[in-house]
Amino acid sequence: MSLHGCEHLTSLKAAYGIQPFYIIHSYFIACSSIEARRVKAKSCFCHTCRYRGLRVHACLSCVYFGCYNEQHIHNHAKTKKHNLSVDLSYGTVYCYACGTFVYDEELENVARKQQRAAAATLGIKRDFAPWEPGQDEIELLRRNPKRRKVSENSHIGLRGLINLGNTCFMNCILQSLTHTPILRDYFLSDQHHCHMTANPQQCLVCEMGRLFQEFYSGVRTPYIPYKLLHLVWTNARHLAGYEQQDAHEFLIAALDVLHRHCQGQGTNGLSYSSSHHCNCIIDQIFTGGLQSDVTCKQCNNVSTTIDPIWDISLDLGPGPGSTTAAIAAGSNLVLSAVGDPALPMAVGPALVDLPTASLSPASGFTNSPSNYEPTSLLDCLKRFTRPEHLGNSAKIKCSNCSSYQESTKQLTMKKSPIVACFHLKRFEHSTGYHKKISTYVSFPEELDMTPFMSSSRNNSNGYTNQIVRESATGLSCDNKYSLFAVVNHSGTIESGHYTCYIRSHKEQWFKCEDHVITRATAGEVLSSEGYLLFYHKQLLEYA
Amino acid sequence: MADLQERKIKDAQMRATINQKLVETGERERLKELLRTRLIECGWRDQLKAQCKEIVQSKGLEHITVDDLVAEITPKGRALVPDNVKKELLQRIRTFLAQQSSM
Ligand SMILES: [Zn+2]
Ligand SMILES: [Zn+2]
Ligand SMILES: [Zn+2]
Ligand SMILES: [Zn+2]
Ligand SMILES: [Zn+2]
Ligand SMILES: [Zn+2]
């Protein structure tokens, strides 16, 4: 497609400049003021047959609007020799001498700018434009003429992984990561610029990039991820050794190493700084914001903290009687707080200032809706975001009252991550016993996180008469997710085996058991036990 | 007969007024954005794009005009819009009108 219009447009521009187009576009196509919208509402109709609707064109040479369907604009063009018109629905320019739409870079830029401004005045956020290759990309495509077309039933991206001795926990995580759509796009479009310049062989991100190349190369023989395993071992020493490890622990460790290597931090140790504003690909994809609101029962003062999280761990068992104390101590909700699992939450003003007495079991804890076993992911999330009464023995220092008071605490999602990973806490480790909880927990193929967002919490304040505002936000499908990977654990806590289901293409599911990959149905996936559930946002907002 | 004629004129007037309101308030742009989003979400856009490509390829780029393509693809495109998308839009328009009349 040429962006230089045609000779007729060129001579029109030479005579009048872009002014005619500019005026028509700002008054009748993309309006940024109420006045312009009024004019548009009144006057967009065919001057010959008075038709209002799609494909009414405005002449670029005089004040005439004519419809395209009945060819009134064509007749005008012919009789007056006014060759060019603008479609009032889309802003495209048509040349009647050439008999086709013509595109001009300068006009396109004007149009884009005005459309953006118009959307902004209406509070419409999205500025959707299809991807177009830049100069570099066109050059790259030219130099690499080989194309691989991915069809409906293509097996590309599917590859088994050899078990290197109890490494099924790792294989499942690698399968889940390699089938994370946005991570795949990142690696296959070659966007990692290595920061471990001194020793690129040690970079786990580079190694992941090679893994993606191996997966999408079209080779079907199982891949041996020994180098990757070695890299994880050297960077997360607690996972080293040929014993079965926890897949969840591996996931968090892998994300942490990837995040560190993205920044070029090769050394072991704490990468976490209290102001976690990392923009690496791992954080862009996996980091969500967890909001914690603690409300003082005495004065209703709310102190809010927001913590970055990579995943959400959900309790399965019935809420134990001592929930109060556990929650107050922050141990009931084991969140993999980014970078440092040992430092979960609440670093806000005067928030965690717990008297040691609060760790003793609570008495007189009524109103305990936690005393049921969740049977679905939604149950778990409801429980997770339900306001929790912190009892008499778990008083927290209120910054407003300047004294220890009873309070209510509620967790909600402030920011939803692109990939939401849910960890069903099936392994219970208490002093003296380890146990696996095998209760069935149903989980949906499509998940809407809206009820668990912090904004939903604020909305419950009874704000009415907000249809316009609500409908504007309703446009954003920000919180809708689709399931794309499920990691399962079978067997007992001592000797078990990990397998996973991954979704490739739109609706096709596959079961990965180390080097064996078999086709699966969505039904199988949804009725499996579920240990780690990976959901991907359905729609991404382009910033 | 005269009644029917009158009704038709009234309907047309009504349609014009509603359309004018939608444009003036900017609601039309919001609806367009919602529709665009929904059509992308449900795969309508990709489907139509693929069909356009097919048509262009089968006729040859040199022998096809935009008008041909529009004529051929419009009925298909209309038929492929999912019912729940239409329903949602209708609901939104109803809500908007209810709100307008109460003002
Ligand atoms: Zn006309
Ligand atoms: Zn004219
Ligand atoms: Zn021309
Ligand atoms: Zn690297
Ligand atoms: Zn990071
Ligand atoms: Zn207080």
XYZ file of C-alpha atoms and ligand atoms in Angstrom:
652
model
C 0.000 0.000 0.000
C 1.420 3.308 -1.040
C 1.171 6.132 1.440
C 1.636 8.824 -1.177
C -1.966 9.193 -2.330
C -2.389 9.756 -6.055
C -1.620 12.554 -8.501
C -5.087 14.062 -7.961
C -4.638 14.222 -4.211
C -1.164 15.643 -4.677
C -2.444 18.513 -6.812
C -5.336 19.155 -4.398
C -2.870 19.336 -1.526
C -0.643 21.639 -3.577
C -3.562 24.020 -4.086
C -5.244 23.962 -0.667
C -2.922 22.125 1.699
C -4.381 19.757 4.266
C -6.845 22.326 5.595
C -10.009 20.980 3.883
C -9.323 17.486 5.177
C -8.436 18.824 8.606
C -11.713 20.741 8.956
C -13.908 17.927 7.685
C -12.139 15.421 9.868
C -12.349 17.441 13.072
C -16.004 18.453 12.637
C -17.603 15.421 11.041
C -15.443 12.437 11.850
C -13.452 12.691 15.076
C -14.960 15.403 17.257
C -13.175 16.685 20.302
C -15.788 19.181 21.450
C -19.485 19.218 22.207
C -19.910 21.900 19.578
C -18.301 19.733 16.901
C -20.423 16.742 17.901
C -23.565 18.894 17.585
C -22.586 19.942 14.095
C -21.830 16.344 13.213
C -25.154 15.116 14.599
C -27.058 17.667 12.569
C -25.365 17.700 9.220
C -24.055 14.276 8.224
C -26.527 13.330 5.492
C -26.589 13.105 1.726
C -27.472 16.493 0.257
C -29.229 14.814 -2.637
C -31.390 12.091 -1.017
C -31.071 13.073 2.670
C -29.830 9.578 3.592
C -28.114 9.352 6.999
C -25.946 6.437 7.815
C -22.897 4.583 6.670
C -20.772 5.676 3.744
C -21.813 9.290 3.365
C -18.880 11.153 1.817
C -17.851 14.805 2.000
C -16.411 16.446 -1.086
C -12.887 17.749 -0.472
C -13.311 20.621 -2.970
C -16.656 22.160 -2.006
C -19.368 21.914 0.620
C -21.258 18.868 -0.573
C -22.149 15.614 1.193
C -23.312 12.694 -0.873
C -24.020 9.048 -0.243
C -21.821 6.355 -1.697
C -24.423 3.615 -1.917
C -26.749 5.523 -4.291
C -23.710 7.039 -6.011
C -24.764 10.615 -5.326
C -21.208 11.473 -4.406
C -20.011 9.797 -7.614
C -22.392 11.944 -9.677
C -21.188 15.051 -7.898
C -17.567 14.149 -8.565
C -18.262 13.586 -12.231
C -20.314 16.707 -12.948
C -18.215 19.117 -10.885
C -14.901 17.379 -11.583
C -14.314 17.260 -7.812
C -12.326 14.063 -7.687
C -11.731 13.555 -4.009
C -14.010 12.871 -1.046
C -13.754 11.723 2.568
C -15.847 8.915 4.025
C -17.561 10.417 7.086
C -17.694 7.098 8.925
C -14.058 6.158 8.666
C -12.152 9.190 7.424
C -10.734 7.424 4.380
C -10.158 9.372 1.164
C -11.584 8.195 -2.153
C -10.466 9.326 -5.587
C -13.091 9.084 -8.311
C -10.580 9.600 -11.108
C -8.521 6.651 -9.871
C -11.631 4.735 -8.756
C -10.178 3.666 -5.453
C -9.297 4.689 -1.918
C -6.031 6.555 -1.669
C -3.764 6.841 1.349
C -1.574 9.755 2.238
C 0.860 9.707 5.111
C 0.275 13.321 6.116
C -3.507 12.960 6.177
C -3.273 9.655 8.027
C -1.216 11.335 10.734
C -3.758 14.123 11.095
C -6.546 11.561 11.327
C -4.750 9.452 13.927
C -4.017 12.461 16.083
C -7.601 13.678 15.989
C -9.029 10.241 16.662
C -6.851 9.955 19.733
C -7.932 13.368 20.966
C -11.598 12.578 20.324
C -11.359 9.281 22.212
C -9.666 11.056 25.099
C -12.470 13.598 25.470
C -14.961 10.737 25.775
C -12.865 8.801 28.246
C -12.269 5.965 25.801
C -8.932 4.510 26.657
C -8.099 2.113 23.934
C -6.324 3.249 20.886
C -6.446 0.156 18.805
C -4.299 -0.018 15.757
C -3.193 -3.166 14.020
C 0.522 -3.868 14.032
C 2.463 -2.636 11.077
C 6.058 -3.515 10.397
C 8.635 -0.751 10.756
C 11.642 -0.252 8.486
C 13.821 -2.682 10.473
C 11.183 -5.365 10.443
C 10.530 -5.044 6.736
C 14.265 -5.433 6.182
C 14.356 -8.466 8.483
C 11.457 -10.093 6.649
C 13.172 -9.445 3.339
C 16.393 -11.062 4.468
C 14.586 -14.122 5.864
C 12.187 -15.279 3.176
C 11.411 -18.611 4.855
C 7.921 -18.577 6.422
C 6.234 -21.020 8.719
C 2.486 -20.917 8.593
C 0.684 -22.059 11.702
C -2.549 -23.794 10.811
C -5.451 -24.946 12.980
C -4.112 -28.432 13.585
C -0.444 -27.618 13.667
C 1.645 -29.223 16.369
C 4.151 -26.439 16.494
C 5.248 -25.549 19.988
C 4.581 -29.021 21.353
C 7.615 -30.877 22.552
C 8.187 -33.400 25.301
C 10.839 -32.938 27.953
C 13.103 -35.717 29.169
C 12.894 -36.429 32.874
C 16.391 -36.014 34.298
C 15.591 -37.911 37.477
C 12.574 -36.652 39.419
C 12.484 -33.446 37.408
C 8.839 -33.694 36.380
C 8.169 -30.705 38.667
C 10.451 -28.622 36.454
C 9.116 -30.019 33.184
C 5.589 -28.980 34.137
C 6.644 -25.439 34.876
C 8.666 -25.224 31.659
C 5.675 -26.484 29.675
C 3.449 -23.912 31.344
C 5.905 -21.091 30.691
C 6.561 -22.019 27.069
C 2.803 -21.982 26.467
C 2.217 -18.618 28.081
C 1.111 -16.663 25.015
C 2.598 -13.309 25.902
C 5.888 -14.794 27.096
C 6.103 -16.781 23.875
C 5.545 -13.596 21.859
C 8.282 -11.871 23.808
C 10.854 -14.571 23.183
C 9.924 -15.429 19.619
C 10.133 -11.761 18.692
C 13.646 -11.755 20.095
C 13.145 -8.993 22.612
C 15.574 -10.046 25.309
C 18.689 -7.917 25.270
C 21.077 -9.630 27.577
C 22.365 -7.675 30.550
C 24.654 -10.434 31.764
C 27.258 -9.237 29.315
C 30.172 -10.566 31.333
C 28.835 -14.083 31.261
C 25.874 -14.545 28.901
C 26.157 -18.323 29.232
C 24.911 -17.912 32.776
C 21.781 -15.977 31.824
C 18.595 -17.934 32.469
C 16.605 -15.542 30.288
C 18.843 -16.343 27.310
C 18.424 -20.023 28.109
C 14.637 -19.617 28.137
C 14.963 -17.954 24.738
C 16.818 -21.028 23.466
C 14.114 -23.243 24.965
C 11.448 -21.331 23.014
C 13.512 -21.739 19.836
C 13.718 -25.480 20.505
C 9.987 -25.746 21.165
C 8.913 -23.830 18.096
C 11.559 -25.176 15.710
C 9.232 -27.916 14.508
C 11.461 -30.716 15.846
C 9.350 -33.390 17.534
C 11.888 -35.423 19.475
C 11.875 -34.788 23.231
C 14.168 -32.063 24.429
C 16.692 -32.460 27.234
C 16.642 -29.367 29.426
C 19.843 -30.169 31.305
C 21.391 -26.752 30.858
C 18.323 -25.039 32.163
C 18.190 -27.327 35.166
C 21.836 -26.635 35.860
C 21.284 -22.891 35.664
C 18.379 -23.017 38.078
C 20.410 -25.185 40.437
C 23.327 -22.786 40.494
C 21.046 -19.800 40.992
C 18.567 -21.247 43.447
C 20.631 -23.642 45.503
C 17.790 -24.823 47.701
C 16.350 -26.616 44.684
C 19.527 -28.498 43.789
C 19.646 -32.269 43.990
C 17.888 -35.189 42.391
C 14.847 -35.312 44.628
C 11.300 -34.454 43.899
C 10.728 -30.774 44.466
C 7.620 -28.720 44.802
C 6.507 -27.384 41.418
C 5.212 -24.201 42.993
C 8.479 -23.540 44.726
C 10.278 -24.123 41.468
C 8.016 -21.706 39.628
C 8.652 -18.925 42.111
C 12.385 -19.606 42.137
C 12.509 -19.639 38.333
C 10.592 -16.372 38.092
C 12.913 -14.827 40.639
C 16.053 -15.886 38.777
C 14.593 -14.740 35.470
C 13.675 -11.395 36.995
C 17.175 -10.991 38.431
C 18.900 -11.942 35.202
C 16.702 -9.526 33.251
C 18.375 -6.788 35.230
C 21.786 -8.333 34.903
C 21.959 -9.343 38.539
C 23.730 -12.636 38.437
C 24.638 -13.108 42.026
C 22.623 -15.032 44.467
C 20.866 -13.302 47.274
C 18.140 -10.830 47.915
C 17.063 -9.029 44.807
C 14.110 -7.518 46.515
C 14.048 -3.895 47.405
C 11.083 -2.505 49.264
C 10.237 -0.238 46.376
C 9.680 -2.887 43.785
C 9.221 -1.107 40.519
C 10.776 -3.556 38.153
C 9.664 -3.432 34.570
C 11.293 -6.639 33.367
C 9.247 -9.012 31.243
C 8.563 -11.282 34.209
C 7.160 -8.415 36.251
C 5.214 -7.057 33.312
C 3.500 -10.402 32.913
C 3.200 -11.930 36.362
C 3.160 -9.088 38.863
C -0.171 -8.135 40.307
C -0.870 -5.694 43.108
C -2.464 -6.975 46.277
C -4.221 -4.359 48.336
C -4.649 -4.834 52.027
C -7.093 -2.597 53.870
C -7.085 -2.629 57.630
C -10.043 -0.785 59.137
C -9.923 0.278 62.740
C -13.133 -0.730 64.508
C -12.896 2.243 66.788
C -12.546 5.109 64.330
C -13.037 3.452 60.929
C -9.665 4.717 59.838
C -8.414 2.634 56.926
C -4.762 2.013 56.321
C -4.001 0.628 52.928
C -0.930 -1.100 51.629
C -0.286 -2.516 48.207
C 2.179 -5.309 47.666
C 3.462 -6.826 44.466
C 2.701 -10.535 44.084
C 3.577 -13.136 41.480
C 0.889 -15.628 42.384
C -1.944 -16.187 44.806
C -1.805 -19.093 47.224
C -5.234 -20.281 48.279
C -6.152 -22.276 51.376
C -8.211 -25.398 50.861
C -8.893 -26.892 54.258
C -11.654 -25.784 56.560
C -10.695 -22.596 58.338
C -9.037 -23.679 61.562
C -10.327 -22.276 64.823
C -7.236 -20.231 65.291
C -7.624 -18.364 62.017
C -7.549 -15.082 63.794
C -4.090 -15.421 65.125
C -2.794 -16.942 61.955
C -4.092 -14.125 59.847
C -2.845 -11.497 62.165
C 0.578 -12.972 61.873
C 0.271 -12.984 58.128
C 1.068 -16.646 57.826
C -2.330 -17.855 56.765
C -1.872 -16.247 53.407
C 1.429 -17.301 52.082
C 1.911 -14.925 49.244
C 4.938 -15.188 47.193
C 5.703 -11.585 47.697
C 7.921 -10.669 44.843
C 11.522 -11.504 45.314
C 11.332 -12.435 48.924
C 8.868 -15.026 50.106
C 9.891 -14.426 53.664
C 8.676 -10.879 53.662
C 5.064 -11.097 52.708
C 3.022 -8.054 53.437
C 2.142 -4.932 55.275
C 5.013 -2.560 55.444
C 2.683 0.393 55.596
C 2.426 3.080 58.215
C 1.831 1.710 61.684
C 0.356 -1.441 60.336
C 2.290 -4.378 61.563
C 2.998 -3.504 65.060
C 1.781 -6.696 66.576
C 1.985 -7.311 70.253
C 3.475 -10.738 70.764
C 0.413 -11.840 72.657
C -1.515 -11.962 69.397
C 0.150 -15.208 68.448
C -1.662 -17.157 71.092
C -4.791 -18.905 69.857
C -7.772 -16.645 69.679
C -10.757 -17.103 71.868
C -14.222 -15.781 71.307
C -13.811 -15.683 67.564
C -17.314 -15.602 66.237
C -18.439 -14.684 62.755
C -16.148 -17.207 61.180
C -17.328 -17.810 57.651
C -14.050 -19.551 57.050
C -15.344 -22.737 58.615
C -16.228 -24.440 55.395
C -14.230 -26.182 52.763
C -14.137 -24.335 49.480
C -15.229 -26.454 46.553
C -14.378 -24.097 43.739
C -11.742 -21.588 42.757
C -14.347 -18.854 43.131
C -15.034 -20.026 46.696
C -11.334 -19.819 47.410
C -11.123 -16.325 45.976
C -14.181 -15.215 47.915
C -12.605 -16.493 51.073
C -9.346 -14.826 50.136
C -10.947 -11.397 49.664
C -13.517 -11.565 52.437
C -13.168 -8.984 55.227
C -11.563 -10.723 58.164
C -12.328 -9.669 61.677
C -9.075 -9.546 63.583
C -10.190 -10.450 67.055
C -9.581 -9.125 70.471
C -6.242 -10.831 70.771
C -4.931 -9.500 67.495
C -5.174 -5.811 68.078
C -3.275 -3.589 65.747
C -1.950 -0.167 66.439
C -4.182 2.355 64.703
C -2.301 5.385 63.453
C -5.355 7.541 63.986
C -6.277 6.426 67.510
C -2.605 5.997 68.414
C -3.518 2.902 70.362
C -4.086 -0.809 69.863
C -7.551 -1.495 68.507
C -9.543 -4.309 67.009
C -9.770 -4.127 63.287
C -11.004 -5.701 60.079
C -8.715 -6.662 57.296
C -9.569 -7.203 53.676
C -7.436 -8.240 50.749
C -8.343 -7.296 47.187
C -6.532 -7.101 43.880
C -5.454 -3.569 43.095
C -3.834 -4.503 39.826
C -4.635 -7.655 37.915
C -1.606 -9.301 36.335
C -1.550 -10.368 32.701
C -1.002 -13.940 33.817
C -2.736 -14.916 37.030
C -1.269 -17.971 38.701
C -3.276 -19.636 41.446
C -1.624 -22.049 43.820
C -4.052 -24.402 45.549
C -2.375 -25.233 48.821
C -2.703 -28.973 48.661
C 0.331 -29.620 50.813
C -0.071 -28.963 54.477
C 3.102 -28.742 56.466
C 2.506 -28.358 60.144
C 4.765 -29.222 62.970
C 4.807 -32.969 63.207
C 2.857 -33.884 60.118
C 2.736 -33.391 56.374
C -0.441 -34.057 54.529
C -1.859 -33.705 51.059
C -5.361 -32.329 50.616
C -6.959 -34.000 47.634
C -10.393 -32.391 47.805
C -11.956 -31.607 44.484
C -11.875 -27.922 43.683
C -13.583 -26.952 40.477
C -12.112 -24.191 38.357
C -13.565 -22.467 35.313
C -12.159 -22.198 31.811
C -12.991 -18.500 31.841
C -12.584 -16.401 34.926
C -13.743 -12.892 35.687
C -11.709 -11.310 38.451
C -13.848 -8.152 38.667
C -15.549 -9.084 41.987
C -12.138 -9.481 43.621
C -10.718 -6.182 42.460
C -10.162 -3.296 44.831
C -12.392 -1.158 42.633
C -15.335 -3.472 43.327
C -14.733 -2.963 47.004
C -14.919 0.816 46.618
C -18.039 0.573 44.504
C -19.986 -1.024 47.302
C -20.266 2.418 48.846
C -23.455 2.857 46.900
C -22.514 5.176 44.123
C -25.498 5.617 41.851
C -26.333 7.585 38.761
C -23.058 6.663 37.163
C -24.241 4.923 34.064
C -21.993 6.846 31.757
C -18.942 6.346 33.871
C -19.704 2.709 34.473
C -20.288 2.056 30.849
C -16.974 3.646 30.019
C -15.189 1.338 32.424
C -17.361 -1.538 31.283
C -15.610 -1.208 27.972
C -12.479 -2.518 29.465
C -12.372 -6.288 29.714
C -9.447 -5.888 31.983
C -10.304 -8.658 34.379
C -11.407 -11.480 32.136
C -9.112 -14.481 32.009
C -8.834 -17.782 30.168
C -7.267 -20.932 31.545
C -4.198 -22.031 29.588
C -2.213 -24.376 31.830
C -2.895 -26.654 34.777
C -0.202 -28.439 36.777
C -1.329 -31.579 38.592
C 0.251 -33.624 41.335
C -0.626 -37.271 41.724
C 0.332 -39.644 44.486
C 1.246 -38.843 48.029
C 3.267 -36.078 49.505
C 6.300 -38.379 49.851
C 6.221 -39.976 46.441
C 4.328 -38.222 43.748
C 4.456 -37.297 40.127
C 3.717 -34.086 38.281
C 1.922 -33.773 34.961
C 0.346 -30.812 33.292
C -2.207 -29.765 30.733
C -1.430 -26.945 28.358
C -3.585 -25.160 25.837
C -2.185 -24.590 22.412
C -3.997 -22.516 19.803
C -7.485 -21.623 20.799
C -9.303 -24.643 22.109
C -6.804 -27.457 21.916
C -5.581 -29.088 25.074
C -2.636 -31.418 25.493
C -1.400 -33.447 28.401
C 2.333 -33.315 29.018
C 3.912 -36.090 31.019
C 7.629 -35.595 30.678
C 8.535 -36.781 27.163
C 5.007 -37.958 26.298
C 2.462 -35.535 24.899
C -1.089 -36.632 24.259
C -4.220 -34.865 23.150
C -6.697 -34.010 25.904
C -10.166 -32.556 26.160
C -11.223 -29.454 28.035
C -13.463 -31.728 30.114
C -10.472 -33.771 31.295
C -8.590 -30.626 32.172
C -11.449 -29.131 34.167
C -12.080 -32.321 36.101
C -8.456 -32.807 37.036
C -7.363 -32.145 40.596
C -5.443 -28.936 39.928
C -2.408 -27.748 41.833
C -1.271 -24.699 39.876
C -3.745 -22.923 37.635
C -2.525 -20.479 35.021
C -4.915 -17.926 33.575
C -4.137 -15.437 30.829
C -5.885 -12.130 30.316
C -8.256 -12.308 27.395
C -7.593 -8.810 26.245
C -4.551 -6.655 26.700
C -4.663 -2.926 26.914
C -1.954 -1.275 24.944
C -0.294 1.398 26.955
C -52.872 3.426 4.509
C -52.424 6.999 5.621
C -51.781 5.656 9.084
C -49.000 3.438 7.899
C -47.464 6.304 5.994
C -47.615 8.474 9.067
C -46.059 5.743 11.179
C -43.211 5.421 8.736
C -42.484 9.108 8.828
C -42.665 9.108 12.616
C -40.314 6.136 12.818
C -37.849 7.856 10.573
C -38.032 11.002 12.663
C -37.546 8.994 15.813
C -34.545 7.254 14.330
C -33.040 10.570 13.296
C -33.568 12.031 16.772
C -32.038 9.030 18.502
C -29.103 9.039 16.157
C -28.599 12.745 16.746
C -28.625 12.208 20.515
C -26.167 9.354 20.232
C -23.757 11.467 18.199
C -24.122 14.620 20.278
C -23.410 12.900 23.573
C -20.546 10.878 22.190
C -22.396 7.689 23.152
C -22.210 6.553 19.557
C -18.408 6.559 19.726
C -18.513 4.603 22.974
C -20.849 2.056 21.458
C -18.592 1.785 18.447
C -15.641 1.165 20.704
C -17.570 -1.485 22.636
C -18.613 -3.166 19.415
C -15.069 -3.065 18.089
C -13.779 -4.650 21.272
C -16.403 -7.376 21.311
C -15.839 -8.215 17.662
C -12.115 -8.559 18.261
C -12.701 -10.651 21.375
C -14.985 -13.153 19.725
C -12.707 -13.600 16.733
C -15.064 -11.925 14.280
C -12.373 -9.551 13.096
C -9.858 -12.304 12.393
C -12.490 -14.396 10.682
C -13.515 -11.579 8.390
C -9.951 -10.653 7.666
C -9.207 -14.212 6.624
C -12.265 -14.263 4.356
C -11.234 -10.990 2.728
C -7.783 -12.408 2.085
C -9.317 -15.485 0.535
C -11.542 -13.446 -1.756
C -8.658 -11.244 -2.845
C -6.451 -14.253 -3.479
C -9.068 -16.148 -5.442
C -9.920 -13.191 -7.696
C -6.434 -11.768 -7.922
C -5.375 -8.429 -6.531
C -5.517 -6.777 -9.962
C -9.102 -7.726 -10.636
C -10.809 -6.735 -7.434
C -12.011 -3.367 -6.161
C -12.890 -2.287 -2.667
C -16.522 -2.062 -3.778
C -16.514 -5.718 -4.880
C -15.042 -6.735 -1.576
C -17.551 -4.685 0.414
C -20.452 -6.090 -1.586
C -19.303 -9.648 -1.055
C -18.219 -9.440 2.564
C -20.966 -7.249 4.075
C -23.739 -9.868 4.224
C -21.287 -12.444 5.584
C -19.997 -10.019 8.169
C -23.509 -9.156 9.329
C -24.478 -12.794 9.620
C -21.397 -13.630 11.656
C -22.006 -11.112 14.459
C -22.840 -13.243 17.525
C -26.287 -12.797 19.041
C -24.972 -11.972 22.490
C -22.996 -9.069 21.048
C -26.150 -7.690 19.432
C -28.050 -8.199 22.671
C -25.449 -6.393 24.717
C -25.477 -3.438 22.336
C -29.250 -3.274 22.333
C -29.233 -3.303 26.115
C -26.743 -0.475 26.175
C -28.804 1.607 23.777
C -31.920 0.985 25.888
C -30.115 2.062 29.038
C -28.883 5.175 27.283
C -32.351 6.113 26.048
C -33.927 5.505 29.433
C -31.350 7.784 30.948
C -31.928 10.457 28.309
C -35.693 10.493 28.742
C -35.402 10.830 32.506
C -33.356 13.981 32.144
Zn -27.803 10.129 -1.603
Zn -17.551 19.217 -4.631
Zn -6.553 9.912 -8.077
Zn 20.337 -12.948 28.695
Zn 11.719 -7.855 37.342
Zn -8.601 3.969 65.019
